[in-house]
Amino acid sequence: MPTLQQLRYLVALSETLHFRRAAEECHVTQPTLSAQLKELEARLGVPLVERSRAKVVLTPLGRDIAARAKGVLRDMTEIVELARQGQAPLTATIRVGVVQSLGSYFLPLIVPQLRQRHPGLKLYVREGLPRALTGQLDDGALDLLFFPLPVPERNLVATRLFREPLLVVAPHDHPLAAQPDIAPADLRGETIMALEPGHQLYNQVRQLTEAIGADLSHDYEGTSLDTLRQMVAMGMGLSLLPALYVRSEVARETLVVARPMQGTPPARIIGMVWRKSSVRAAEFSALADTIRDIIATEVPEVAIMR
Amino acid sequence: MPTLQQLRYLVALSETLHFRRAAEECHVTQPTLSAQLKELEARLGVPLVERSRAKVVLTPLGRDIAARAKGVLRDMTEIVELARQGQAPLTATIRVGVVQSLGSYFLPLIVPQLRQRHPGLKLYVREGLPRALTGQLDDGALDLLFFPLPVPERNLVATRLFREPLLVVAPHDHPLAAQPDIAPADLRGETIMALEPGHQLYNQVRQLTEAIGADLSHDYEGTSLDTLRQMVAMGMGLSLLPALYVRSEVARETLVVARPMQGTPPARIIGMVWRKSSVRAAEFSALADTIRDIIATEVPEVAIMR
DNA sequence: CTTTTTGATAGATAAAAGCTATCAAGTCCA
DNA sequence: TGGACTTGATAGCTTTTATCTATCAAAAAG
């Protein structure tokens, strides 16, 4: 197989038809270029050059191969240029995974300002269930997750972004709806509905209901936040829903109301997660800082965490 | 600049996602592949691979560069294949030059059988004046000439193909038209027209007219064999034209006749000419032998020369 | 005819690519 | 849980390749 350097020498000779000038162009001595072209002819098994003192002529095959060599060298230059451009942070596409209970309520709040600050940013977003997302991150199909913390996987690392409180959501005609906020004691005896097990939210709601003596509903488990909201509207019980979901989908709702809890409300912590082996850790940390800045000014419903 | 071998390693790793398996595919040891990929990343200035014991993942840039590397390696394989196919003789195009007084009368006689014997043969034919043709051969714009001999240039070599006699061409009502052949003495006092100086034919006709006492016309010099024939038809004199031209253009003519000369008729020798530095000399010698064989059976008007 | 320039060759040197041996870390299995 | 096995990385050495300088024979130029 020829080497790229040999092709470079052939291309230079095809353009100059002079061994010494071609050598100068390639920044080597004339014997080097002469010997390397001989080696190239030996490797290919065909003469590429007619040599004489009077003038140098390429064989038809030599001319054809020189033309193709030009293309190969151009492609190599493009590879080098691609690498050079890729050195800038946030220029390669980021394949992002988000849990379904977060994505469409959170990303629209931050992406406009993110794009403003990083015009070259390209996000490829995929929603999914938590376990599927961590699997895809692990396999390399995704680069980054927006994900409730902690994450159980050992070869993933995370940085916290914000704490998202859970709000009590009740039918609009429920007695608690008349209060501006809810004491935990107010929930004693109430039926609380939650997402199915497998969600961080389920665990948090379970812990709370156990602590305050409310009843965690086992008759109905919502498959989505919307399902839970509709069940609350129908008077099948109360629920605890994330603040960003409430901002997006409940604030304009007339059949249900959302009330914050007094004291330290239950909350989930949302973070950014990537592979421990990722070479883009610095890039992602910088991205996290940028996102915190945006949240601080655009999303009062949650509390920044560092 | 990366090397082709480094690209080969990257492509193998992108396909196997396993350093040891990629090394096996490339027939090197795992430390060699590992080190060369590190060197590739250093040369490009960007990470291409995320490494961990659990699994190997390419960065987005790594994947993109691996895809482009695949294309480059494919182009290289095509160059090698092109060279392999070019090793067979008479597979590369032959750029042929012929003098205007020969080409269209000679090549149609031999090309059909040449193509029959060498189906892959590709000729690119260019007609021109003798000095222009030798210049283009010298410069490498042409590979081969069918040319009257001898050639004056020092760095060209020639091999004789055949001797082409010159025939006396006279108006059909000229007294000499009644004879089956012409003695040199019969031309004494006749006006003989010839091509302009610069043609071998001119020199030969001049030598003959000086030897036998005929008058070489200076009032009219033909720019082509057709012009000479038309002048003869108009009664402006006689001419001496090459046998192959006569076979092609005069034998069916009614206004003029052609008669061979007695004894050793004037003739021109036609040969194949190529550069002394040409690497295709053996190929062209073999071609000359083939052409002589064809002429022996197809062209009785000329005499083979070796 | 002498000088200059050409591409080729020989021998030496430097650089690169490859090897083996071995490492630390992670995975697998009993 | 601990030992065995596998992984990618590193160190040091060897082999191969690419480059150099010096010089050559031959051709061109003056």
PDB file of N, CA, C and O in Angstrom, chain A residues 23-89:
ATOM      1  N   ALA A  23      10.720  18.130  -5.101  1.00  0.00           N
ATOM      2  CA  ALA A  23      11.305  17.890  -3.774  1.00  0.00           C
ATOM      3  C   ALA A  23      11.250  19.162  -2.926  1.00  0.00           C
ATOM      4  O   ALA A  23      10.913  19.109  -1.739  1.00  0.00           O
ATOM      5  N   GLU A  24      11.572  20.279  -3.531  1.00  0.00           N
ATOM      6  CA  GLU A  24      11.503  21.553  -2.804  1.00  0.00           C
ATOM      7  C   GLU A  24      10.099  21.820  -2.299  1.00  0.00           C
ATOM      8  O   GLU A  24       9.906  22.204  -1.149  1.00  0.00           O
ATOM      9  N   GLU A  25       9.112  21.610  -3.173  1.00  0.00           N
ATOM     10  CA  GLU A  25       7.723  21.842  -2.764  1.00  0.00           C
ATOM     11  C   GLU A  25       7.348  20.967  -1.575  1.00  0.00           C
ATOM     12  O   GLU A  25       6.556  21.376  -0.722  1.00  0.00           O
ATOM     13  N   CYS A  26       7.903  19.753  -1.533  1.00  0.00           N
ATOM     14  CA  CYS A  26       7.541  18.817  -0.462  1.00  0.00           C
ATOM     15  C   CYS A  26       8.482  18.926   0.732  1.00  0.00           C
ATOM     16  O   CYS A  26       8.360  18.160   1.688  1.00  0.00           O
ATOM     17  N   HIS A  27       9.446  19.826   0.662  1.00  0.00           N
ATOM     18  CA  HIS A  27      10.386  20.066   1.759  1.00  0.00           C
ATOM     19  C   HIS A  27      11.210  18.827   2.097  1.00  0.00           C
ATOM     20  O   HIS A  27      11.430  18.511   3.270  1.00  0.00           O
ATOM     21  N   VAL A  28      11.653  18.117   1.068  1.00  0.00           N
ATOM     22  CA  VAL A  28      12.604  17.028   1.255  1.00  0.00           C
ATOM     23  C   VAL A  28      13.698  17.190   0.206  1.00  0.00           C
ATOM     24  O   VAL A  28      13.593  18.015  -0.705  1.00  0.00           O
ATOM     25  N   THR A  29      14.748  16.380   0.327  1.00  0.00           N
ATOM     26  CA  THR A  29      15.823  16.466  -0.664  1.00  0.00           C
ATOM     27  C   THR A  29      15.447  15.682  -1.908  1.00  0.00           C
ATOM     28  O   THR A  29      14.585  14.789  -1.857  1.00  0.00           O
ATOM     29  N   GLN A  30      16.123  15.988  -3.022  1.00  0.00           N
ATOM     30  CA  GLN A  30      15.798  15.325  -4.296  1.00  0.00           C
ATOM     31  C   GLN A  30      16.021  13.821  -4.248  1.00  0.00           C
ATOM     32  O   GLN A  30      15.192  13.074  -4.791  1.00  0.00           O
ATOM     33  N   PRO A  31      17.110  13.316  -3.632  1.00  0.00           N
ATOM     34  CA  PRO A  31      17.251  11.850  -3.553  1.00  0.00           C
ATOM     35  C   PRO A  31      16.104  11.184  -2.789  1.00  0.00           C
ATOM     36  O   PRO A  31      15.686  10.078  -3.127  1.00  0.00           O
ATOM     37  N   THR A  32      15.602  11.844  -1.750  1.00  0.00           N
ATOM     38  CA  THR A  32      14.469  11.287  -1.009  1.00  0.00           C
ATOM     39  C   THR A  32      13.255  11.134  -1.904  1.00  0.00           C
ATOM     40  O   THR A  32      12.624  10.077  -1.946  1.00  0.00           O
ATOM     41  N   LEU A  33      12.944  12.198  -2.637  1.00  0.00           N
ATOM     42  CA  LEU A  33      11.762  12.138  -3.510  1.00  0.00           C
ATOM     43  C   LEU A  33      11.950  11.112  -4.604  1.00  0.00           C
ATOM     44  O   LEU A  33      11.038  10.337  -4.916  1.00  0.00           O
ATOM     45  N   SER A  34      13.162  11.057  -5.180  1.00  0.00           N
ATOM     46  CA  SER A  34      13.436  10.086  -6.233  1.00  0.00           C
ATOM     47  C   SER A  34      13.260   8.657  -5.717  1.00  0.00           C
ATOM     48  O   SER A  34      12.614   7.825  -6.365  1.00  0.00           O
ATOM     49  N   ALA A  35      13.823   8.392  -4.545  1.00  0.00           N
ATOM     50  CA  ALA A  35      13.761   7.038  -3.982  1.00  0.00           C
ATOM     51  C   ALA A  35      12.334   6.659  -3.589  1.00  0.00           C
ATOM     52  O   ALA A  35      11.893   5.527  -3.816  1.00  0.00           O
ATOM     53  N   GLN A  36      11.608   7.609  -3.020  1.00  0.00           N
ATOM     54  CA  GLN A  36      10.238   7.315  -2.594  1.00  0.00           C
ATOM     55  C   GLN A  36       9.330   7.069  -3.789  1.00  0.00           C
ATOM     56  O   GLN A  36       8.399   6.255  -3.713  1.00  0.00           O
ATOM     57  N   LEU A  37       9.580   7.761  -4.888  1.00  0.00           N
ATOM     58  CA  LEU A  37       8.772   7.506  -6.098  1.00  0.00           C
ATOM     59  C   LEU A  37       9.106   6.151  -6.683  1.00  0.00           C
ATOM     60  O   LEU A  37       8.223   5.435  -7.176  1.00  0.00           O
ATOM     61  N   LYS A  38      10.384   5.781  -6.600  1.00  0.00           N
ATOM     62  CA  LYS A  38      10.748   4.430  -7.046  1.00  0.00           C
ATOM     63  C   LYS A  38      10.068   3.391  -6.187  1.00  0.00           C
ATOM     64  O   LYS A  38       9.591   2.365  -6.677  1.00  0.00           O
ATOM     65  N   GLU A  39      10.023   3.645  -4.882  1.00  0.00           N
ATOM     66  CA  GLU A  39       9.369   2.711  -3.953  1.00  0.00           C
ATOM     67  C   GLU A  39       7.873   2.627  -4.271  1.00  0.00           C
ATOM     68  O   GLU A  39       7.265   1.556  -4.223  1.00  0.00           O
ATOM     69  N   LEU A  40       7.274   3.772  -4.607  1.00  0.00           N
ATOM     70  CA  LEU A  40       5.849   3.786  -4.945  1.00  0.00           C
ATOM     71  C   LEU A  40       5.595   2.934  -6.179  1.00  0.00           C
ATOM     72  O   LEU A  40       4.655   2.133  -6.227  1.00  0.00           O
ATOM     73  N   GLU A  41       6.457   3.086  -7.201  1.00  0.00           N
ATOM     74  CA  GLU A  41       6.305   2.279  -8.410  1.00  0.00           C
ATOM     75  C   GLU A  41       6.480   0.803  -8.091  1.00  0.00           C
ATOM     76  O   GLU A  41       5.770  -0.044  -8.645  1.00  0.00           O
ATOM     77  N   ALA A  42       7.388   0.486  -7.174  1.00  0.00           N
ATOM     78  CA  ALA A  42       7.604  -0.924  -6.809  1.00  0.00           C
ATOM     79  C   ALA A  42       6.369  -1.475  -6.100  1.00  0.00           C
ATOM     80  O   ALA A  42       5.930  -2.596  -6.366  1.00  0.00           O
ATOM     81  N   ARG A  43       5.795  -0.664  -5.186  1.00  0.00           N
ATOM     82  CA  ARG A  43       4.612  -1.137  -4.450  1.00  0.00           C
ATOM     83  C   ARG A  43       3.417  -1.339  -5.378  1.00  0.00           C
ATOM     84  O   ARG A  43       2.632  -2.266  -5.184  1.00  0.00           O
ATOM     85  N   LEU A  44       3.261  -0.453  -6.350  1.00  0.00           N
ATOM     86  CA  LEU A  44       2.126  -0.580  -7.261  1.00  0.00           C
ATOM     87  C   LEU A  44       2.404  -1.547  -8.397  1.00  0.00           C
ATOM     88  O   LEU A  44       1.493  -2.006  -9.081  1.00  0.00           O
ATOM     89  N   GLY A  45       3.703  -1.820  -8.642  1.00  0.00           N
ATOM     90  CA  GLY A  45       4.058  -2.772  -9.688  1.00  0.00           C
ATOM     91  C   GLY A  45       3.957  -2.215 -11.097  1.00  0.00           C
ATOM     92  O   GLY A  45       3.932  -2.968 -12.071  1.00  0.00           O
ATOM     93  N   VAL A  46       3.891  -0.892 -11.239  1.00  0.00           N
ATOM     94  CA  VAL A  46       3.808  -0.291 -12.570  1.00  0.00           C
ATOM     95  C   VAL A  46       4.658   0.972 -12.605  1.00  0.00           C
ATOM     96  O   VAL A  46       4.790   1.662 -11.602  1.00  0.00           O
ATOM     97  N   PRO A  47       5.231   1.281 -13.781  1.00  0.00           N
ATOM     98  CA  PRO A  47       5.947   2.552 -13.883  1.00  0.00           C
ATOM     99  C   PRO A  47       4.948   3.699 -13.936  1.00  0.00           C
ATOM    100  O   PRO A  47       3.881   3.577 -14.551  1.00  0.00           O
ATOM    101  N   LEU A  48       5.262   4.778 -13.254  1.00  0.00           N
ATOM    102  CA  LEU A  48       4.386   5.943 -13.239  1.00  0.00           C
ATOM    103  C   LEU A  48       5.039   7.132 -13.937  1.00  0.00           C
ATOM    104  O   LEU A  48       4.368   8.084 -14.315  1.00  0.00           O
ATOM    105  N   VAL A  49       6.364   7.062 -14.086  1.00  0.00           N
ATOM    106  CA  VAL A  49       7.137   8.205 -14.570  1.00  0.00           C
ATOM    107  C   VAL A  49       8.127   7.742 -15.612  1.00  0.00           C
ATOM    108  O   VAL A  49       8.764   6.694 -15.453  1.00  0.00           O
ATOM    109  N   GLU A  50       8.233   8.515 -16.712  1.00  0.00           N
ATOM    110  CA  GLU A  50       9.332   8.344 -17.656  1.00  0.00           C
ATOM    111  C   GLU A  50      10.385   9.371 -17.299  1.00  0.00           C
ATOM    112  O   GLU A  50      10.098  10.563 -17.240  1.00  0.00           O
ATOM    113  N   ARG A  51      11.581   8.862 -17.069  1.00  0.00           N
ATOM    114  CA  ARG A  51      12.626   9.785 -16.637  1.00  0.00           C
ATOM    115  C   ARG A  51      13.617  10.038 -17.754  1.00  0.00           C
ATOM    116  O   ARG A  51      13.957   9.126 -18.483  1.00  0.00           O
ATOM    117  N   SER A  52      14.026  11.239 -17.911  1.00  0.00           N
ATOM    118  CA  SER A  52      15.158  11.570 -18.766  1.00  0.00           C
ATOM    119  C   SER A  52      15.709  12.897 -18.266  1.00  0.00           C
ATOM    120  O   SER A  52      15.072  13.597 -17.502  1.00  0.00           O
ATOM    121  N   ARG A  53      16.909  13.202 -18.685  1.00  0.00           N
ATOM    122  CA  ARG A  53      17.500  14.456 -18.265  1.00  0.00           C
ATOM    123  C   ARG A  53      16.784  15.611 -18.931  1.00  0.00           C
ATOM    124  O   ARG A  53      16.699  16.695 -18.394  1.00  0.00           O
ATOM    125  N   ALA A  54      16.300  15.317 -20.172  1.00  0.00           N
ATOM    126  CA  ALA A  54      15.652  16.387 -20.922  1.00  0.00           C
ATOM    127  C   ALA A  54      14.366  16.825 -20.241  1.00  0.00           C
ATOM    128  O   ALA A  54      14.174  17.999 -19.968  1.00  0.00           O
ATOM    129  N   LYS A  55      13.523  15.894 -19.999  1.00  0.00           N
ATOM    130  CA  LYS A  55      12.292  16.240 -19.331  1.00  0.00           C
ATOM    131  C   LYS A  55      11.653  15.005 -18.745  1.00  0.00           C
ATOM    132  O   LYS A  55      11.963  13.868 -19.090  1.00  0.00           O
ATOM    133  N   VAL A  56      10.754  15.244 -17.797  1.00  0.00           N
ATOM    134  CA  VAL A  56      10.056  14.176 -17.108  1.00  0.00           C
ATOM    135  C   VAL A  56       8.636  14.114 -17.648  1.00  0.00           C
ATOM    136  O   VAL A  56       7.992  15.139 -17.851  1.00  0.00           O
ATOM    137  N   VAL A  57       8.170  12.887 -17.879  1.00  0.00           N
ATOM    138  CA  VAL A  57       6.811  12.691 -18.390  1.00  0.00           C
ATOM    139  C   VAL A  57       6.145  11.623 -17.538  1.00  0.00           C
ATOM    140  O   VAL A  57       6.783  10.631 -17.169  1.00  0.00           O
ATOM    141  N   LEU A  58       4.877  11.829 -17.199  1.00  0.00           N
ATOM    142  CA  LEU A  58       4.150  10.777 -16.483  1.00  0.00           C
ATOM    143  C   LEU A  58       3.546   9.822 -17.484  1.00  0.00           C
ATOM    144  O   LEU A  58       3.137  10.220 -18.586  1.00  0.00           O
ATOM    145  N   THR A  59       3.495   8.548 -17.124  1.00  0.00           N
ATOM    146  CA  THR A  59       2.788   7.585 -17.961  1.00  0.00           C
ATOM    147  C   THR A  59       1.291   7.872 -17.846  1.00  0.00           C
ATOM    148  O   THR A  59       0.857   8.584 -16.921  1.00  0.00           O
ATOM    149  N   PRO A  60       0.487   7.351 -18.764  1.00  0.00           N
ATOM    150  CA  PRO A  60      -0.974   7.563 -18.648  1.00  0.00           C
ATOM    151  C   PRO A  60      -1.475   7.104 -17.287  1.00  0.00           C
ATOM    152  O   PRO A  60      -2.270   7.792 -16.636  1.00  0.00           O
ATOM    153  N   LEU A  61      -1.002   5.943 -16.830  1.00  0.00           N
ATOM    154  CA  LEU A  61      -1.412   5.431 -15.525  1.00  0.00           C
ATOM    155  C   LEU A  61      -0.920   6.356 -14.414  1.00  0.00           C
ATOM    156  O   LEU A  61      -1.634   6.615 -13.442  1.00  0.00           O
ATOM    157  N   GLY A  62       0.302   6.870 -14.575  1.00  0.00           N
ATOM    158  CA  GLY A  62       0.844   7.799 -13.601  1.00  0.00           C
ATOM    159  C   GLY A  62      -0.012   9.029 -13.466  1.00  0.00           C
ATOM    160  O   GLY A  62      -0.252   9.518 -12.350  1.00  0.00           O
ATOM    161  N   ARG A  63      -0.483   9.540 -14.596  1.00  0.00           N
ATOM    162  CA  ARG A  63      -1.342  10.729 -14.568  1.00  0.00           C
ATOM    163  C   ARG A  63      -2.661  10.416 -13.892  1.00  0.00           C
ATOM    164  O   ARG A  63      -3.158  11.193 -13.071  1.00  0.00           O
ATOM    165  N   ASP A  64      -3.228   9.263 -14.211  1.00  0.00           N
ATOM    166  CA  ASP A  64      -4.517   8.896 -13.628  1.00  0.00           C
ATOM    167  C   ASP A  64      -4.372   8.733 -12.108  1.00  0.00           C
ATOM    168  O   ASP A  64      -5.180   9.247 -11.334  1.00  0.00           O
ATOM    169  N   ILE A  65      -3.328   8.014 -11.683  1.00  0.00           N
ATOM    170  CA  ILE A  65      -3.122   7.794 -10.255  1.00  0.00           C
ATOM    171  C   ILE A  65      -2.817   9.107  -9.541  1.00  0.00           C
ATOM    172  O   ILE A  65      -3.263   9.334  -8.414  1.00  0.00           O
ATOM    173  N   ALA A  66      -2.087  10.007 -10.204  1.00  0.00           N
ATOM    174  CA  ALA A  66      -1.801  11.306  -9.592  1.00  0.00           C
ATOM    175  C   ALA A  66      -3.094  12.084  -9.369  1.00  0.00           C
ATOM    176  O   ALA A  66      -3.269  12.739  -8.326  1.00  0.00           O
ATOM    177  N   ALA A  67      -4.016  11.989 -10.334  1.00  0.00           N
ATOM    178  CA  ALA A  67      -5.298  12.689 -10.183  1.00  0.00           C
ATOM    179  C   ALA A  67      -6.070  12.136  -8.995  1.00  0.00           C
ATOM    180  O   ALA A  67      -6.650  12.872  -8.193  1.00  0.00           O
ATOM    181  N   ARG A  68      -6.093  10.801  -8.880  1.00  0.00           N
ATOM    182  CA  ARG A  68      -6.798  10.188  -7.749  1.00  0.00           C
ATOM    183  C   ARG A  68      -6.094  10.485  -6.435  1.00  0.00           C
ATOM    184  O   ARG A  68      -6.733  10.667  -5.399  1.00  0.00           O
ATOM    185  N   ALA A  69      -4.776  10.536  -6.461  1.00  0.00           N
ATOM    186  CA  ALA A  69      -4.024  10.849  -5.253  1.00  0.00           C
ATOM    187  C   ALA A  69      -4.376  12.245  -4.762  1.00  0.00           C
ATOM    188  O   ALA A  69      -4.473  12.500  -3.555  1.00  0.00           O
ATOM    189  N   LYS A  70      -4.559  13.169  -5.701  1.00  0.00           N
ATOM    190  CA  LYS A  70      -4.975  14.527  -5.352  1.00  0.00           C
ATOM    191  C   LYS A  70      -6.264  14.506  -4.550  1.00  0.00           C
ATOM    192  O   LYS A  70      -6.410  15.214  -3.559  1.00  0.00           O
ATOM    193  N   GLY A  71      -7.211  13.679  -4.989  1.00  0.00           N
ATOM    194  CA  GLY A  71      -8.486  13.564  -4.276  1.00  0.00           C
ATOM    195  C   GLY A  71      -8.299  13.018  -2.879  1.00  0.00           C
ATOM    196  O   GLY A  71      -8.903  13.501  -1.916  1.00  0.00           O
ATOM    197  N   VAL A  72      -7.457  11.994  -2.749  1.00  0.00           N
ATOM    198  CA  VAL A  72      -7.218  11.403  -1.438  1.00  0.00           C
ATOM    199  C   VAL A  72      -6.584  12.425  -0.495  1.00  0.00           C
ATOM    200  O   VAL A  72      -6.984  12.556   0.664  1.00  0.00           O
ATOM    201  N   LEU A  73      -5.605  13.174  -0.996  1.00  0.00           N
ATOM    202  CA  LEU A  73      -4.931  14.158  -0.143  1.00  0.00           C
ATOM    203  C   LEU A  73      -5.906  15.258   0.249  1.00  0.00           C
ATOM    204  O   LEU A  73      -5.849  15.788   1.363  1.00  0.00           O
ATOM    205  N   ARG A  74      -6.812  15.613  -0.650  1.00  0.00           N
ATOM    206  CA  ARG A  74      -7.823  16.622  -0.323  1.00  0.00           C
ATOM    207  C   ARG A  74      -8.736  16.103   0.798  1.00  0.00           C
ATOM    208  O   ARG A  74      -9.056  16.819   1.744  1.00  0.00           O
ATOM    209  N   ASP A  75      -9.143  14.839   0.690  1.00  0.00           N
ATOM    210  CA  ASP A  75      -9.986  14.251   1.738  1.00  0.00           C
ATOM    211  C   ASP A  75      -9.261  14.240   3.082  1.00  0.00           C
ATOM    212  O   ASP A  75      -9.864  14.465   4.127  1.00  0.00           O
ATOM    213  N   MET A  76      -7.965  13.966   3.065  1.00  0.00           N
ATOM    214  CA  MET A  76      -7.198  13.967   4.305  1.00  0.00           C
ATOM    215  C   MET A  76      -7.166  15.364   4.894  1.00  0.00           C
ATOM    216  O   MET A  76      -7.276  15.542   6.114  1.00  0.00           O
ATOM    217  N   THR A  77      -6.982  16.359   4.053  1.00  0.00           N
ATOM    218  CA  THR A  77      -6.968  17.743   4.540  1.00  0.00           C
ATOM    219  C   THR A  77      -8.302  18.086   5.172  1.00  0.00           C
ATOM    220  O   THR A  77      -8.353  18.803   6.187  1.00  0.00           O
ATOM    221  N   GLU A  78      -9.374  17.577   4.595  1.00  0.00           N
ATOM    222  CA  GLU A  78     -10.699  17.834   5.168  1.00  0.00           C
ATOM    223  C   GLU A  78     -10.853  17.163   6.527  1.00  0.00           C
ATOM    224  O   GLU A  78     -11.491  17.710   7.424  1.00  0.00           O
ATOM    225  N   ILE A  79     -10.283  15.980   6.681  1.00  0.00           N
ATOM    226  CA  ILE A  79     -10.334  15.309   7.978  1.00  0.00           C
ATOM    227  C   ILE A  79      -9.598  16.138   9.034  1.00  0.00           C
ATOM    228  O   ILE A  79     -10.081  16.316  10.160  1.00  0.00           O
ATOM    229  N   VAL A  80      -8.445  16.667   8.665  1.00  0.00           N
ATOM    230  CA  VAL A  80      -7.681  17.487   9.600  1.00  0.00           C
ATOM    231  C   VAL A  80      -8.457  18.747   9.949  1.00  0.00           C
ATOM    232  O   VAL A  80      -8.510  19.168  11.111  1.00  0.00           O
ATOM    233  N   GLU A  81      -9.086  19.334   8.959  1.00  0.00           N
ATOM    234  CA  GLU A  81      -9.863  20.557   9.177  1.00  0.00           C
ATOM    235  C   GLU A  81     -11.070  20.264  10.065  1.00  0.00           C
ATOM    236  O   GLU A  81     -11.420  21.051  10.948  1.00  0.00           O
ATOM    237  N   LEU A  82     -11.708  19.123   9.831  1.00  0.00           N
ATOM    238  CA  LEU A  82     -12.844  18.712  10.652  1.00  0.00           C
ATOM    239  C   LEU A  82     -12.419  18.580  12.116  1.00  0.00           C
ATOM    240  O   LEU A  82     -13.118  19.022  13.021  1.00  0.00           O
ATOM    241  N   ALA A  83     -11.249  17.985  12.326  1.00  0.00           N
ATOM    242  CA  ALA A  83     -10.739  17.826  13.685  1.00  0.00           C
ATOM    243  C   ALA A  83     -10.438  19.188  14.298  1.00  0.00           C
ATOM    244  O   ALA A  83     -10.719  19.429  15.475  1.00  0.00           O
ATOM    245  N   ARG A  84      -9.853  20.072  13.513  1.00  0.00           N
ATOM    246  CA  ARG A  84      -9.514  21.404  14.023  1.00  0.00           C
ATOM    247  C   ARG A  84     -10.783  22.138  14.466  1.00  0.00           C
ATOM    248  O   ARG A  84     -10.822  22.755  15.526  1.00  0.00           O
ATOM    249  N   GLN A  85     -11.838  22.059  13.639  1.00  0.00           N
ATOM    250  CA  GLN A  85     -13.098  22.732  13.985  1.00  0.00           C
ATOM    251  C   GLN A  85     -13.755  22.074  15.189  1.00  0.00           C
ATOM    252  O   GLN A  85     -14.426  22.735  15.985  1.00  0.00           O
ATOM    253  N   GLY A  86     -13.559  20.771  15.324  1.00  0.00           N
ATOM    254  CA  GLY A  86     -14.181  20.037  16.418  1.00  0.00           C
ATOM    255  C   GLY A  86     -13.536  20.305  17.763  1.00  0.00           C
ATOM    256  O   GLY A  86     -14.035  19.850  18.787  1.00  0.00           O
ATOM    257  N   GLN A  87     -12.426  21.021  17.751  1.00  0.00           N
ATOM    258  CA  GLN A  87     -11.744  21.305  19.026  1.00  0.00           C
ATOM    259  C   GLN A  87     -12.500  22.314  19.863  1.00  0.00           C
ATOM    260  O   GLN A  87     -12.350  22.370  21.077  1.00  0.00           O
ATOM    261  N   ALA A  88     -13.332  23.147  19.228  1.00  0.00           N
ATOM    262  CA  ALA A  88     -14.083  24.153  19.983  1.00  0.00           C
ATOM    263  C   ALA A  88     -15.171  23.454  20.789  1.00  0.00           C
ATOM    264  O   ALA A  88     -15.819  22.538  20.298  1.00  0.00           O
ATOM    265  N   PRO A  89     -15.401  23.893  22.065  1.00  0.00           N
ATOM    266  CA  PRO A  89     -16.429  23.228  22.867  1.00  0.00           C
ATOM    267  C   PRO A  89     -17.818  23.536  22.318  1.00  0.00           C
ATOM    268  O   PRO A  89     -18.064  24.559  21.705  1.00  0.00           O
TER     269      PRO A  89
END
